[in-house]
PDB file of C-alpha atoms in Angstrom:
ATOM      1  CA  MET B  80      47.140  62.021  77.553  1.00 45.00           C
ATOM      2  CA  GLU B  81      50.268  61.035  78.867  1.00 47.00           C
ATOM      3  CA  ASP B  82      52.262  64.223  79.211  1.00 45.00           C
ATOM      4  CA  THR B  83      55.774  64.835  79.362  1.00 41.00           C
ATOM      5  CA  GLN B  84      57.329  66.187  82.788  1.00 41.00           C
ATOM      6  CA  ARG B  85      60.344  68.573  81.284  1.00 46.00           C
ATOM      7  CA  SER B  86      61.501  68.551  77.740  1.00 55.00           C
ATOM      8  CA  GLN B  87      65.163  67.763  77.349  1.00 60.00           C
ATOM      9  CA  PRO B  88      68.120  68.488  74.717  1.00 67.00           C
ATOM     10  CA  MET B  89      67.814  65.949  71.622  1.00 77.00           C
ATOM     11  CA  SER B  90      70.188  63.791  71.895  1.00 87.00           C
ATOM     12  CA  PRO B  91      73.463  64.069  68.707  1.00 92.00           C
ATOM     13  CA  GLN B  92      71.984  60.945  67.444  1.00 92.00           C
ATOM     14  CA  LEU B  93      68.183  61.873  67.358  1.00 96.00           C
ATOM     15  CA  HIS B  94      69.390  65.500  66.233  1.00 95.00           C
ATOM     16  CA  GLN B  95      71.190  63.984  62.957  1.00 96.00           C
ATOM     17  CA  ILE B  96      68.280  61.903  62.517  1.00 97.00           C
ATOM     18  CA  ALA B  97      65.933  65.242  62.648  1.00 97.00           C
ATOM     19  CA  GLU B  98      68.736  67.082  60.477  1.00 97.00           C
ATOM     20  CA  GLN B  99      68.249  64.190  57.468  1.00 98.00           C
ATOM     21  CA  ALA B 100      64.448  64.013  57.608  1.00 98.00           C
ATOM     22  CA  ARG B 101      64.424  68.085  57.495  1.00 98.00           C
ATOM     23  CA  ALA B 102      66.524  67.820  54.272  1.00 98.00           C
ATOM     24  CA  HIS B 103      65.188  65.033  53.017  1.00 98.00           C
ATOM     25  CA  PRO B 104      61.031  64.890  53.158  1.00 97.00           C
ATOM     26  CA  ASP B 105      60.751  61.942  50.873  1.00 97.00           C
ATOM     27  CA  ARG B 106      63.339  59.265  52.571  1.00 98.00           C
ATOM     28  CA  ILE B 107      62.404  56.130  54.150  1.00 98.00           C
ATOM     29  CA  PHE B 108      63.749  55.672  57.232  1.00 98.00           C
ATOM     30  CA  THR B 109      64.455  51.841  57.947  1.00 98.00           C
ATOM     31  CA  ALA B 110      66.614  51.641  60.302  1.00 97.00           C
ATOM     32  CA  LEU B 111      66.188  53.326  64.026  1.00 98.00           C
ATOM     33  CA  ALA B 112      65.024  50.599  66.293  1.00 97.00           C
ATOM     34  CA  HIS B 113      69.071  50.586  67.158  1.00 97.00           C
ATOM     35  CA  LEU B 114      68.490  53.581  69.255  1.00 97.00           C
ATOM     36  CA  ILE B 115      66.838  52.509  71.625  1.00 98.00           C
ATOM     37  CA  THR B 116      69.446  52.009  74.081  1.00 97.00           C
ATOM     38  CA  THR B 117      69.501  51.947  77.913  1.00 98.00           C
ATOM     39  CA  ASP B 118      70.577  55.370  77.480  1.00 97.00           C
ATOM     40  CA  LEU B 119      67.493  56.206  75.504  1.00 97.00           C
ATOM     41  CA  LEU B 120      65.189  54.041  77.986  1.00 98.00           C
ATOM     42  CA  ARG B 121      67.075  55.901  81.165  1.00 98.00           C
ATOM     43  CA  GLU B 122      66.083  59.456  78.765  1.00 97.00           C
ATOM     44  CA  ALA B 123      62.276  58.207  78.670  1.00 97.00           C
ATOM     45  CA  TYR B 124      62.246  57.065  82.560  1.00 98.00           C
ATOM     46  CA  GLU B 125      62.741  60.701  83.119  1.00 97.00           C
ATOM     47  CA  LYS B 126      59.971  61.968  81.357  1.00 96.00           C
ATOM     48  CA  THR B 127      57.388  59.636  81.949  1.00 96.00           C
ATOM     49  CA  ARG B 128      55.160  61.105  84.471  1.00 94.00           C
ATOM     50  CA  LYS B 129      55.262  58.926  88.122  1.00 96.00           C
ATOM     51  CA  ASP B 130      52.096  60.266  89.464  1.00 94.00           C
ATOM     52  CA  SER B 131      49.904  58.521  87.213  1.00 91.00           C
ATOM     53  CA  ALA B 132      47.342  55.308  87.923  1.00 93.00           C
ATOM     54  CA  THR B 133      49.405  51.847  87.667  1.00 95.00           C
ATOM     55  CA  GLY B 134      48.770  49.624  84.794  1.00 96.00           C
ATOM     56  CA  ILE B 135      47.464  46.116  85.414  1.00 96.00           C
ATOM     57  CA  ASP B 136      50.846  45.008  86.543  1.00 97.00           C
ATOM     58  CA  GLY B 137      49.659  47.320  89.632  1.00 97.00           C
ATOM     59  CA  VAL B 138      53.681  48.552  89.604  1.00 98.00           C
ATOM     60  CA  THR B 139      53.985  52.226  90.659  1.00 98.00           C
ATOM     61  CA  ALA B 140      56.972  54.515  89.274  1.00 98.00           C
ATOM     62  CA  ALA B 141      58.201  54.294  92.561  1.00 98.00           C
ATOM     63  CA  GLU B 142      58.539  50.516  93.031  1.00 98.00           C
ATOM     64  CA  TYR B 143      59.991  50.188  89.497  1.00 98.00           C
ATOM     65  CA  GLY B 144      62.457  52.825  90.293  1.00 98.00           C
ATOM     66  CA  GLU B 145      63.691  51.201  93.211  1.00 98.00           C
ATOM     67  CA  ASN B 146      65.849  48.817  91.112  1.00 98.00           C
ATOM     68  CA  LEU B 147      66.238  51.386  88.090  1.00 98.00           C
ATOM     69  CA  GLU B 148      69.123  49.986  86.117  1.00 98.00           C
ATOM     70  CA  ALA B 149      68.454  46.685  86.571  1.00 98.00           C
ATOM     71  CA  ASN B 150      64.898  47.401  85.322  1.00 98.00           C
ATOM     72  CA  LEU B 151      66.377  48.893  82.490  1.00 98.00           C
ATOM     73  CA  ASN B 152      69.004  46.645  81.500  1.00 98.00           C
ATOM     74  CA  THR B 153      66.151  43.713  81.653  1.00 98.00           C
ATOM     75  CA  LEU B 154      63.816  45.548  79.391  1.00 98.00           C
ATOM     76  CA  TYR B 155      66.551  46.467  76.635  1.00 98.00           C
ATOM     77  CA  GLN B 156      67.543  42.682  76.436  1.00 98.00           C
ATOM     78  CA  ARG B 157      63.907  42.030  75.673  1.00 98.00           C
ATOM     79  CA  LEU B 158      63.279  44.349  73.062  1.00 98.00           C
ATOM     80  CA  ARG B 159      66.687  43.751  71.758  1.00 97.00           C
ATOM     81  CA  GLU B 160      66.035  40.120  71.241  1.00 97.00           C
ATOM     82  CA  GLN B 161      62.051  40.982  70.181  1.00 95.00           C
ATOM     83  CA  ARG B 162      60.895  39.021  73.726  1.00 97.00           C
ATOM     84  CA  TYR B 163      59.296  42.429  74.644  1.00 98.00           C
ATOM     85  CA  LYS B 164      55.331  41.951  74.793  1.00 97.00           C
ATOM     86  CA  ALA B 165      53.284  44.732  75.221  1.00 96.00           C
ATOM     87  CA  PRO B 166      50.962  44.327  78.290  1.00 96.00           C
ATOM     88  CA  PRO B 167      46.903  45.221  78.086  1.00 95.00           C
ATOM     89  CA  VAL B 168      45.567  48.586  79.028  1.00 94.00           C
ATOM     90  CA  LYS B 169      43.445  48.604  81.970  1.00 94.00           C
ATOM     91  CA  ARG B 170      40.543  50.791  80.823  1.00 90.00           C
ATOM     92  CA  ALA B 171      39.444  53.648  83.060  1.00 87.00           C
ATOM     93  CA  TRP B 172      36.094  55.945  82.740  1.00 85.00           C
ATOM     94  CA  ILE B 173      36.222  59.756  82.993  1.00 82.00           C
ATOM     95  CA  GLU B 174      33.161  62.019  82.458  1.00 80.00           C
ATOM     96  CA  LYS B 175      33.549  64.489  79.872  1.00 74.00           C
ATOM     97  CA  GLU B 176      31.285  67.879  79.856  1.00 71.00           C
ATOM     98  CA  GLY B 177      27.375  67.007  79.861  1.00 70.00           C
ATOM     99  CA  GLY B 178      27.578  63.701  81.769  1.00 75.00           C
ATOM    100  CA  ASN B 179      29.251  61.462  78.603  1.00 77.00           C
ATOM    101  CA  MET B 180      32.195  59.192  79.845  1.00 80.00           C
ATOM    102  CA  ARG B 181      34.922  58.585  78.146  1.00 78.00           C
ATOM    103  CA  PRO B 182      37.141  55.346  78.115  1.00 78.00           C
ATOM    104  CA  LEU B 183      40.667  56.049  79.335  1.00 84.00           C
ATOM    105  CA  GLY B 184      43.423  53.352  78.469  1.00 89.00           C
ATOM    106  CA  ILE B 185      46.337  52.994  81.459  1.00 94.00           C
ATOM    107  CA  PRO B 186      49.358  51.026  80.156  1.00 96.00           C
ATOM    108  CA  THR B 187      51.840  49.847  82.621  1.00 97.00           C
ATOM    109  CA  PHE B 188      54.606  51.827  83.927  1.00 97.00           C
ATOM    110  CA  GLU B 189      57.404  50.002  81.977  1.00 98.00           C
ATOM    111  CA  ASP B 190      55.400  49.910  78.991  1.00 97.00           C
ATOM    112  CA  LYS B 191      55.129  53.536  79.216  1.00 97.00           C
ATOM    113  CA  ILE B 192      58.631  53.753  79.273  1.00 98.00           C
ATOM    114  CA  VAL B 193      59.064  51.522  75.737  1.00 98.00           C
ATOM    115  CA  GLN B 194      56.157  54.002  74.196  1.00 97.00           C
ATOM    116  CA  ARG B 195      58.070  57.295  75.258  1.00 97.00           C
ATOM    117  CA  ALA B 196      61.156  55.477  73.738  1.00 98.00           C
ATOM    118  CA  VAL B 197      59.615  55.060  70.398  1.00 98.00           C
ATOM    119  CA  ASN B 198      57.702  58.136  70.791  1.00 98.00           C
ATOM    120  CA  MET B 199      61.292  59.945  71.000  1.00 97.00           C
ATOM    121  CA  ILE B 200      62.308  58.763  68.056  1.00 98.00           C
ATOM    122  CA  MET B 201      59.597  58.704  66.168  1.00 98.00           C
ATOM    123  CA  SER B 202      58.556  61.768  66.457  1.00 98.00           C
ATOM    124  CA  THR B 203      62.111  63.131  65.727  1.00 97.00           C
ATOM    125  CA  VAL B 204      61.502  61.720  62.130  1.00 98.00           C
ATOM    126  CA  PHE B 205      57.450  62.803  61.788  1.00 98.00           C
ATOM    127  CA  GLU B 206      58.080  66.407  63.892  1.00 98.00           C
ATOM    128  CA  GLN B 207      59.785  67.695  59.985  1.00 98.00           C
ATOM    129  CA  ASP B 208      57.048  66.806  58.189  1.00 98.00           C
ATOM    130  CA  PHE B 209      53.505  68.220  60.605  1.00 98.00           C
ATOM    131  CA  TYR B 210      52.765  71.571  59.670  1.00 98.00           C
ATOM    132  CA  ASP B 211      52.326  74.450  62.056  1.00 97.00           C
ATOM    133  CA  PHE B 212      49.091  74.729  62.239  1.00 98.00           C
ATOM    134  CA  SER B 213      48.280  71.245  63.924  1.00 98.00           C
ATOM    135  CA  HIS B 214      48.612  71.816  67.313  1.00 97.00           C
ATOM    136  CA  GLY B 215      47.384  68.550  69.397  1.00 95.00           C
ATOM    137  CA  PHE B 216      49.993  66.986  71.791  1.00 93.00           C
ATOM    138  CA  ARG B 217      53.107  68.587  69.966  1.00 95.00           C
ATOM    139  CA  GLU B 218      55.583  70.489  71.944  1.00 92.00           C
ATOM    140  CA  GLY B 219      55.779  74.310  72.018  1.00 93.00           C
ATOM    141  CA  HIS B 220      51.649  74.005  71.309  1.00 95.00           C
ATOM    142  CA  SER B 221      48.721  74.240  73.255  1.00 94.00           C
ATOM    143  CA  PRO B 222      45.293  74.590  72.874  1.00 94.00           C
ATOM    144  CA  HIS B 223      45.200  78.324  73.653  1.00 95.00           C
ATOM    145  CA  GLN B 224      47.959  78.644  70.777  1.00 96.00           C
ATOM    146  CA  ALA B 225      45.354  77.005  68.479  1.00 96.00           C
ATOM    147  CA  ILE B 226      42.582  79.171  69.365  1.00 95.00           C
ATOM    148  CA  LYS B 227      44.290  82.253  69.456  1.00 96.00           C
ATOM    149  CA  GLU B 228      45.756  81.352  65.674  1.00 97.00           C
ATOM    150  CA  VAL B 229      42.077  80.906  64.329  1.00 96.00           C
ATOM    151  CA  ARG B 230      41.463  84.092  65.806  1.00 96.00           C
ATOM    152  CA  ASP B 231      44.243  85.817  64.105  1.00 97.00           C
ATOM    153  CA  GLN B 232      43.744  83.892  60.578  1.00 97.00           C
ATOM    154  CA  CYS B 233      40.368  85.374  60.776  1.00 96.00           C
ATOM    155  CA  TYR B 234      41.275  88.503  60.789  1.00 94.00           C
ATOM    156  CA  ARG B 235      44.209  88.161  58.977  1.00 96.00           C
ATOM    157  CA  GLN B 236      42.365  86.185  56.015  1.00 96.00           C
ATOM    158  CA  ASN B 237      38.685  88.421  55.566  1.00 95.00           C
ATOM    159  CA  ILE B 238      37.402  84.989  57.025  1.00 97.00           C
ATOM    160  CA  HIS B 239      33.705  84.695  56.679  1.00 96.00           C
ATOM    161  CA  TRP B 240      32.740  80.718  56.878  1.00 97.00           C
ATOM    162  CA  ILE B 241      33.745  78.582  59.441  1.00 97.00           C
ATOM    163  CA  VAL B 242      34.049  74.358  58.980  1.00 97.00           C
ATOM    164  CA  ASP B 243      33.583  73.300  62.342  1.00 97.00           C
ATOM    165  CA  ALA B 244      34.112  69.419  61.678  1.00 96.00           C
ATOM    166  CA  ASP B 245      34.054  66.660  64.386  1.00 93.00           C
ATOM    167  CA  VAL B 246      35.536  63.054  63.679  1.00 96.00           C
ATOM    168  CA  SER B 247      33.009  60.384  65.358  1.00 94.00           C
ATOM    169  CA  SER B 248      35.174  58.301  67.628  1.00 91.00           C
ATOM    170  CA  PHE B 249      38.159  58.582  66.117  1.00 95.00           C
ATOM    171  CA  PHE B 250      40.660  57.083  68.476  1.00 91.00           C
ATOM    172  CA  ASP B 251      38.487  54.220  68.283  1.00 91.00           C
ATOM    173  CA  SER B 252      37.655  53.605  64.459  1.00 94.00           C
ATOM    174  CA  LEU B 253      41.473  54.191  63.642  1.00 96.00           C
ATOM    175  CA  ASN B 254      42.536  51.320  61.000  1.00 97.00           C
ATOM    176  CA  HIS B 255      45.432  49.726  62.153  1.00 97.00           C
ATOM    177  CA  GLU B 256      46.268  48.614  58.644  1.00 97.00           C
ATOM    178  CA  MET B 257      45.908  51.790  57.067  1.00 98.00           C
ATOM    179  CA  LEU B 258      47.823  53.274  60.164  1.00 98.00           C
ATOM    180  CA  ARG B 259      51.105  50.966  59.604  1.00 98.00           C
ATOM    181  CA  GLU B 260      50.828  51.817  56.092  1.00 98.00           C
ATOM    182  CA  ILE B 261      51.170  55.429  56.629  1.00 98.00           C
ATOM    183  CA  ILE B 262      54.068  55.061  58.814  1.00 98.00           C
ATOM    184  CA  LYS B 263      55.888  53.030  56.146  1.00 98.00           C
ATOM    185  CA  LYS B 264      55.643  55.882  54.000  1.00 98.00           C
ATOM    186  CA  ARG B 265      58.531  57.899  56.176  1.00 98.00           C
ATOM    187  CA  ILE B 266      59.466  54.727  58.421  1.00 98.00           C
ATOM    188  CA  ASN B 267      59.691  51.268  57.410  1.00 98.00           C
ATOM    189  CA  ASP B 268      61.908  50.125  60.380  1.00 98.00           C
ATOM    190  CA  GLY B 269      60.965  46.211  61.139  1.00 97.00           C
ATOM    191  CA  GLY B 270      61.368  46.539  64.650  1.00 97.00           C
ATOM    192  CA  LEU B 271      59.648  49.864  65.374  1.00 98.00           C
ATOM    193  CA  ILE B 272      56.393  48.415  63.211  1.00 98.00           C
ATOM    194  CA  ARG B 273      56.667  45.386  65.043  1.00 97.00           C
ATOM    195  CA  LEU B 274      56.282  47.331  68.767  1.00 97.00           C
ATOM    196  CA  ILE B 275      53.186  49.541  67.282  1.00 97.00           C
ATOM    197  CA  GLY B 276      51.636  46.462  66.114  1.00 96.00           C
ATOM    198  CA  LYS B 277      51.932  44.838  69.670  1.00 96.00           C
ATOM    199  CA  TRP B 278      50.346  48.554  71.280  1.00 96.00           C
ATOM    200  CA  LEU B 279      47.510  47.994  68.703  1.00 95.00           C
ATOM    201  CA  ASN B 280      46.750  44.505  69.350  1.00 94.00           C
ATOM    202  CA  ALA B 281      47.398  44.255  73.045  1.00 94.00           C
ATOM    203  CA  GLY B 282      43.273  44.457  73.912  1.00 92.00           C
ATOM    204  CA  VAL B 283      42.117  46.167  76.649  1.00 93.00           C
ATOM    205  CA  VAL B 284      41.241  45.272  80.404  1.00 94.00           C
ATOM    206  CA  GLU B 285      38.183  46.224  81.707  1.00 91.00           C
ATOM    207  CA  LYS B 286      36.457  44.646  84.885  1.00 88.00           C
ATOM    208  CA  ASN B 287      38.722  41.615  84.430  1.00 89.00           C
ATOM    209  CA  GLN B 288      37.714  40.841  81.078  1.00 93.00           C
ATOM    210  CA  LEU B 289      40.053  41.247  77.932  1.00 94.00           C
ATOM    211  CA  GLN B 290      38.786  42.553  74.901  1.00 91.00           C
ATOM    212  CA  ARG B 291      40.872  42.751  72.125  1.00 91.00           C
ATOM    213  CA  PRO B 292      39.188  45.596  69.522  1.00 88.00           C
ATOM    214  CA  GLU B 293      40.265  45.039  65.736  1.00 92.00           C
ATOM    215  CA  THR B 294      40.563  49.146  65.230  1.00 93.00           C
ATOM    216  CA  GLY B 295      41.230  52.216  67.531  1.00 92.00           C
ATOM    217  CA  THR B 296      44.534  53.189  70.050  1.00 87.00           C
ATOM    218  CA  PRO B 297      43.520  53.439  73.433  1.00 71.00           C
ATOM    219  CA  GLN B 298      43.592  56.833  74.718  1.00 71.00           C
ATOM    220  CA  GLY B 299      45.700  57.358  77.456  1.00 81.00           C
ATOM    221  CA  GLY B 300      48.864  55.313  75.852  1.00 85.00           C
ATOM    222  CA  VAL B 301      52.342  57.871  75.370  1.00 91.00           C
ATOM    223  CA  ILE B 302      52.056  56.799  71.708  1.00 96.00           C
ATOM    224  CA  SER B 303      48.839  57.205  70.898  1.00 95.00           C
ATOM    225  CA  PRO B 304      48.820  60.924  70.328  1.00 95.00           C
ATOM    226  CA  LEU B 305      51.807  60.826  68.249  1.00 97.00           C
ATOM    227  CA  LEU B 306      49.998  57.798  66.059  1.00 97.00           C
ATOM    228  CA  ALA B 307      46.893  60.213  65.437  1.00 96.00           C
ATOM    229  CA  ASN B 308      49.023  63.105  64.716  1.00 98.00           C
ATOM    230  CA  ILE B 309      50.849  60.596  62.075  1.00 98.00           C
ATOM    231  CA  PHE B 310      47.255  59.804  60.424  1.00 98.00           C
ATOM    232  CA  LEU B 311      45.545  62.649  60.296  1.00 98.00           C
ATOM    233  CA  HIS B 312      48.680  64.601  58.967  1.00 98.00           C
ATOM    234  CA  HIS B 313      48.203  62.181  55.914  1.00 98.00           C
ATOM    235  CA  VAL B 314      44.176  62.153  55.772  1.00 98.00           C
ATOM    236  CA  LEU B 315      43.332  65.917  56.172  1.00 98.00           C
ATOM    237  CA  ASP B 316      46.126  68.222  56.559  1.00 98.00           C
ATOM    238  CA  ASP B 317      48.821  66.961  53.666  1.00 98.00           C
ATOM    239  CA  TRP B 318      45.544  66.051  51.391  1.00 98.00           C
ATOM    240  CA  TYR B 319      44.356  70.078  52.719  1.00 98.00           C
ATOM    241  CA  VAL B 320      47.742  72.000  51.671  1.00 98.00           C
ATOM    242  CA  GLN B 321      48.565  69.648  48.490  1.00 98.00           C
ATOM    243  CA  GLU B 322      44.642  69.240  46.932  1.00 98.00           C
ATOM    244  CA  ILE B 323      42.191  71.164  48.370  1.00 98.00           C
ATOM    245  CA  LYS B 324      43.653  74.958  49.261  1.00 98.00           C
ATOM    246  CA  PRO B 325      45.196  75.728  45.835  1.00 98.00           C
ATOM    247  CA  ARG B 326      41.686  74.862  43.905  1.00 97.00           C
ATOM    248  CA  LEU B 327      40.141  77.150  46.462  1.00 98.00           C
ATOM    249  CA  GLN B 328      38.942  80.620  44.790  1.00 97.00           C
ATOM    250  CA  GLY B 329      39.206  82.362  48.009  1.00 98.00           C
ATOM    251  CA  ARG B 330      41.856  82.389  50.789  1.00 98.00           C
ATOM    252  CA  SER B 331      41.819  79.811  53.645  1.00 98.00           C
ATOM    253  CA  PHE B 332      43.406  78.466  56.670  1.00 98.00           C
ATOM    254  CA  LEU B 333      42.989  74.851  58.405  1.00 98.00           C
ATOM    255  CA  ILE B 334      43.710  74.731  62.274  1.00 98.00           C
ATOM    256  CA  ARG B 335      43.565  71.232  63.797  1.00 98.00           C
ATOM    257  CA  PHE B 336      44.323  70.000  67.415  1.00 96.00           C
ATOM    258  CA  ALA B 337      44.177  65.908  67.668  1.00 93.00           C
ATOM    259  CA  ASP B 338      40.735  64.783  65.917  1.00 94.00           C
ATOM    260  CA  ASP B 339      39.293  68.282  66.408  1.00 94.00           C
ATOM    261  CA  PHE B 340      39.503  71.096  63.537  1.00 97.00           C
ATOM    262  CA  ILE B 341      38.474  74.074  62.028  1.00 97.00           C
ATOM    263  CA  ILE B 342      38.432  75.186  58.672  1.00 98.00           C
ATOM    264  CA  GLY B 343      38.490  78.877  57.696  1.00 98.00           C
ATOM    265  CA  CYS B 344      37.357  79.918  54.047  1.00 98.00           C
ATOM    266  CA  GLU B 345      36.780  83.687  52.736  1.00 97.00           C
ATOM    267  CA  LEU B 346      34.200  82.523  50.293  1.00 97.00           C
ATOM    268  CA  GLU B 347      30.757  80.396  50.991  1.00 96.00           C
ATOM    269  CA  THR B 348      31.311  78.535  47.919  1.00 97.00           C
ATOM    270  CA  ASP B 349      34.534  77.069  48.744  1.00 98.00           C
ATOM    271  CA  ALA B 350      33.311  76.637  52.488  1.00 98.00           C
ATOM    272  CA  ARG B 351      30.759  74.514  50.796  1.00 97.00           C
ATOM    273  CA  ARG B 352      32.770  72.416  48.847  1.00 97.00           C
ATOM    274  CA  ILE B 353      34.601  71.348  51.630  1.00 98.00           C
ATOM    275  CA  MET B 354      31.769  70.230  53.103  1.00 96.00           C
ATOM    276  CA  ALA B 355      30.698  68.058  50.541  1.00 96.00           C
ATOM    277  CA  VAL B 356      34.158  66.495  50.028  1.00 97.00           C
ATOM    278  CA  LEU B 357      35.055  65.874  53.701  1.00 97.00           C
ATOM    279  CA  PRO B 358      32.720  62.878  54.413  1.00 97.00           C
ATOM    280  CA  LYS B 359      34.141  61.255  51.369  1.00 97.00           C
ATOM    281  CA  ARG B 360      37.574  61.828  51.902  1.00 98.00           C
ATOM    282  CA  PHE B 361      37.312  60.404  55.686  1.00 98.00           C
ATOM    283  CA  ASN B 362      35.410  57.483  54.206  1.00 98.00           C
ATOM    284  CA  ARG B 363      38.227  56.425  52.276  1.00 98.00           C
ATOM    285  CA  TYR B 364      40.078  55.993  55.701  1.00 98.00           C
ATOM    286  CA  HIS B 365      37.355  54.313  57.088  1.00 97.00           C
ATOM    287  CA  LEU B 366      36.548  57.180  59.563  1.00 98.00           C
ATOM    288  CA  ILE B 367      32.824  59.176  59.891  1.00 97.00           C
ATOM    289  CA  ILE B 368      32.760  63.172  59.807  1.00 97.00           C
ATOM    290  CA  HIS B 369      30.122  63.410  61.934  1.00 93.00           C
ATOM    291  CA  PRO B 370      26.815  64.783  60.047  1.00 90.00           C
ATOM    292  CA  LYS B 371      25.291  66.590  63.374  1.00 90.00           C
ATOM    293  CA  LYS B 372      28.405  67.507  64.907  1.00 91.00           C
ATOM    294  CA  THR B 373      30.004  69.320  61.877  1.00 95.00           C
ATOM    295  CA  VAL B 374      28.424  72.536  61.072  1.00 95.00           C
ATOM    296  CA  LEU B 375      28.898  75.381  58.171  1.00 96.00           C
ATOM    297  CA  VAL B 376      28.992  79.108  60.552  1.00 95.00           C
ATOM    298  CA  ASP B 377      28.246  82.021  58.837  1.00 94.00           C
ATOM    299  CA  PHE B 378      31.178  84.344  60.154  1.00 88.00           C
ATOM    300  CA  ARG B 379      30.355  87.409  58.568  1.00 87.00           C
ATOM    301  CA  SER B 380      29.448  90.552  60.450  1.00 75.00           C
ATOM    302  CA  PRO B 381      25.336  91.589  60.160  1.00 72.00           C
ATOM    303  CA  GLU B 382      26.199  94.338  58.392  1.00 69.00           C
ATOM    304  CA  HIS B 383      28.224  92.487  55.887  1.00 66.00           C
ATOM    305  CA  ARG B 384      25.148  90.070  55.857  1.00 66.00           C
ATOM    306  CA  ALA B 385      22.528  92.389  55.119  1.00 60.00           C
ATOM    307  CA  ARG B 386      24.460  94.043  52.185  1.00 63.00           C
ATOM    308  CA  ALA B 387      24.978  90.633  51.236  1.00 63.00           C
ATOM    309  CA  GLY B 388      20.753  90.606  51.448  1.00 55.00           C
ATOM    310  CA  LYS B 389      21.054  87.339  54.115  1.00 45.00           C
ATOM    311  CA  GLU B 390      19.898  89.156  57.141  1.00 35.00           C
ATOM    312  CA  GLN B 391      19.500  86.127  59.278  1.00 38.00           C
ATOM    313  CA  TYR B 392      21.909  83.630  60.481  1.00 37.00           C
ATOM    314  CA  ILE B 393      22.925  80.648  58.121  1.00 39.00           C
ATOM    315  CA  GLY B 394      23.659  78.141  59.448  1.00 42.00           C
ATOM    316  CA  PRO B 395      24.682  75.420  61.520  1.00 42.00           C
ATOM    317  CA  HIS B 396      24.149  72.985  57.979  1.00 41.00           C
ATOM    318  CA  LYS B 397      24.096  68.969  58.499  1.00 39.00           C
ATOM    319  CA  LEU B 398      26.425  67.180  56.224  1.00 39.00           C
ATOM    320  CA  ASP B 399      24.867  65.508  53.569  1.00 37.00           C
ATOM    321  CA  GLN B 400      26.362  61.419  53.941  1.00 32.00           C
TER     322      GLN B 400
END
């Protein structure tokens, strides 16, 4: 995923939006696109990495920066007049652990600037909604922090069972229409929704062939991590906090990093109930909980298992689909 180079103070306008979003969690923001100004685009330019691979137009960050003010002014006019066209992303492949390959989408540098600007505006609202246990691609969060939180929660809450879940091909399967509807629950601004639609439908170029997938968001796009967090905040995080956790008999926690998550349970019965309901919840949003990679792990000490009459390791268990 595209990373920021360094954080900068939030502008007064964005700070005001953040305060309003924090104070009014049910408010729907309908007028935010006007915040995309040349100043915001310039700030987005400063925050965008300059050493990444070029997109389909071959324009480097250095080349774009040679006439920065003119380029930003032209970009602003196209956005203001709704003439901006999101170019397709260039697909590259990177190797994963185990030798498998993962697709990576590379937008043009200018498109990264626009995505960054929209990300800055939308994050101002949605960051007030996200839970602290969501650690993926958020400022102030890291994989190490997520791992530490899992360890601390297991110790603090006397956790004996771990649901280690995996979503099959999440970034390729994300439903566009459902994503837009979820976004509109908090931000229903026509200008921003149109831009998101353009990115979702821009397509992918690989070996000079243009493909337009009907689902998914290209990994590598600046906006993709935020869209993923918005979607999974609704599908998983809020559902767990509002509907699942209050119904459990024992203590429990959820830790999520992008589309990977762990649910810890004090009681085996609670863990098995969660295992049973997870596939149904995700299926409602056209997502699949991987039946082989999602496992239930007995996290009890050997002494505890022996006292319970189950001296052997129990798990992992395949999910019933």
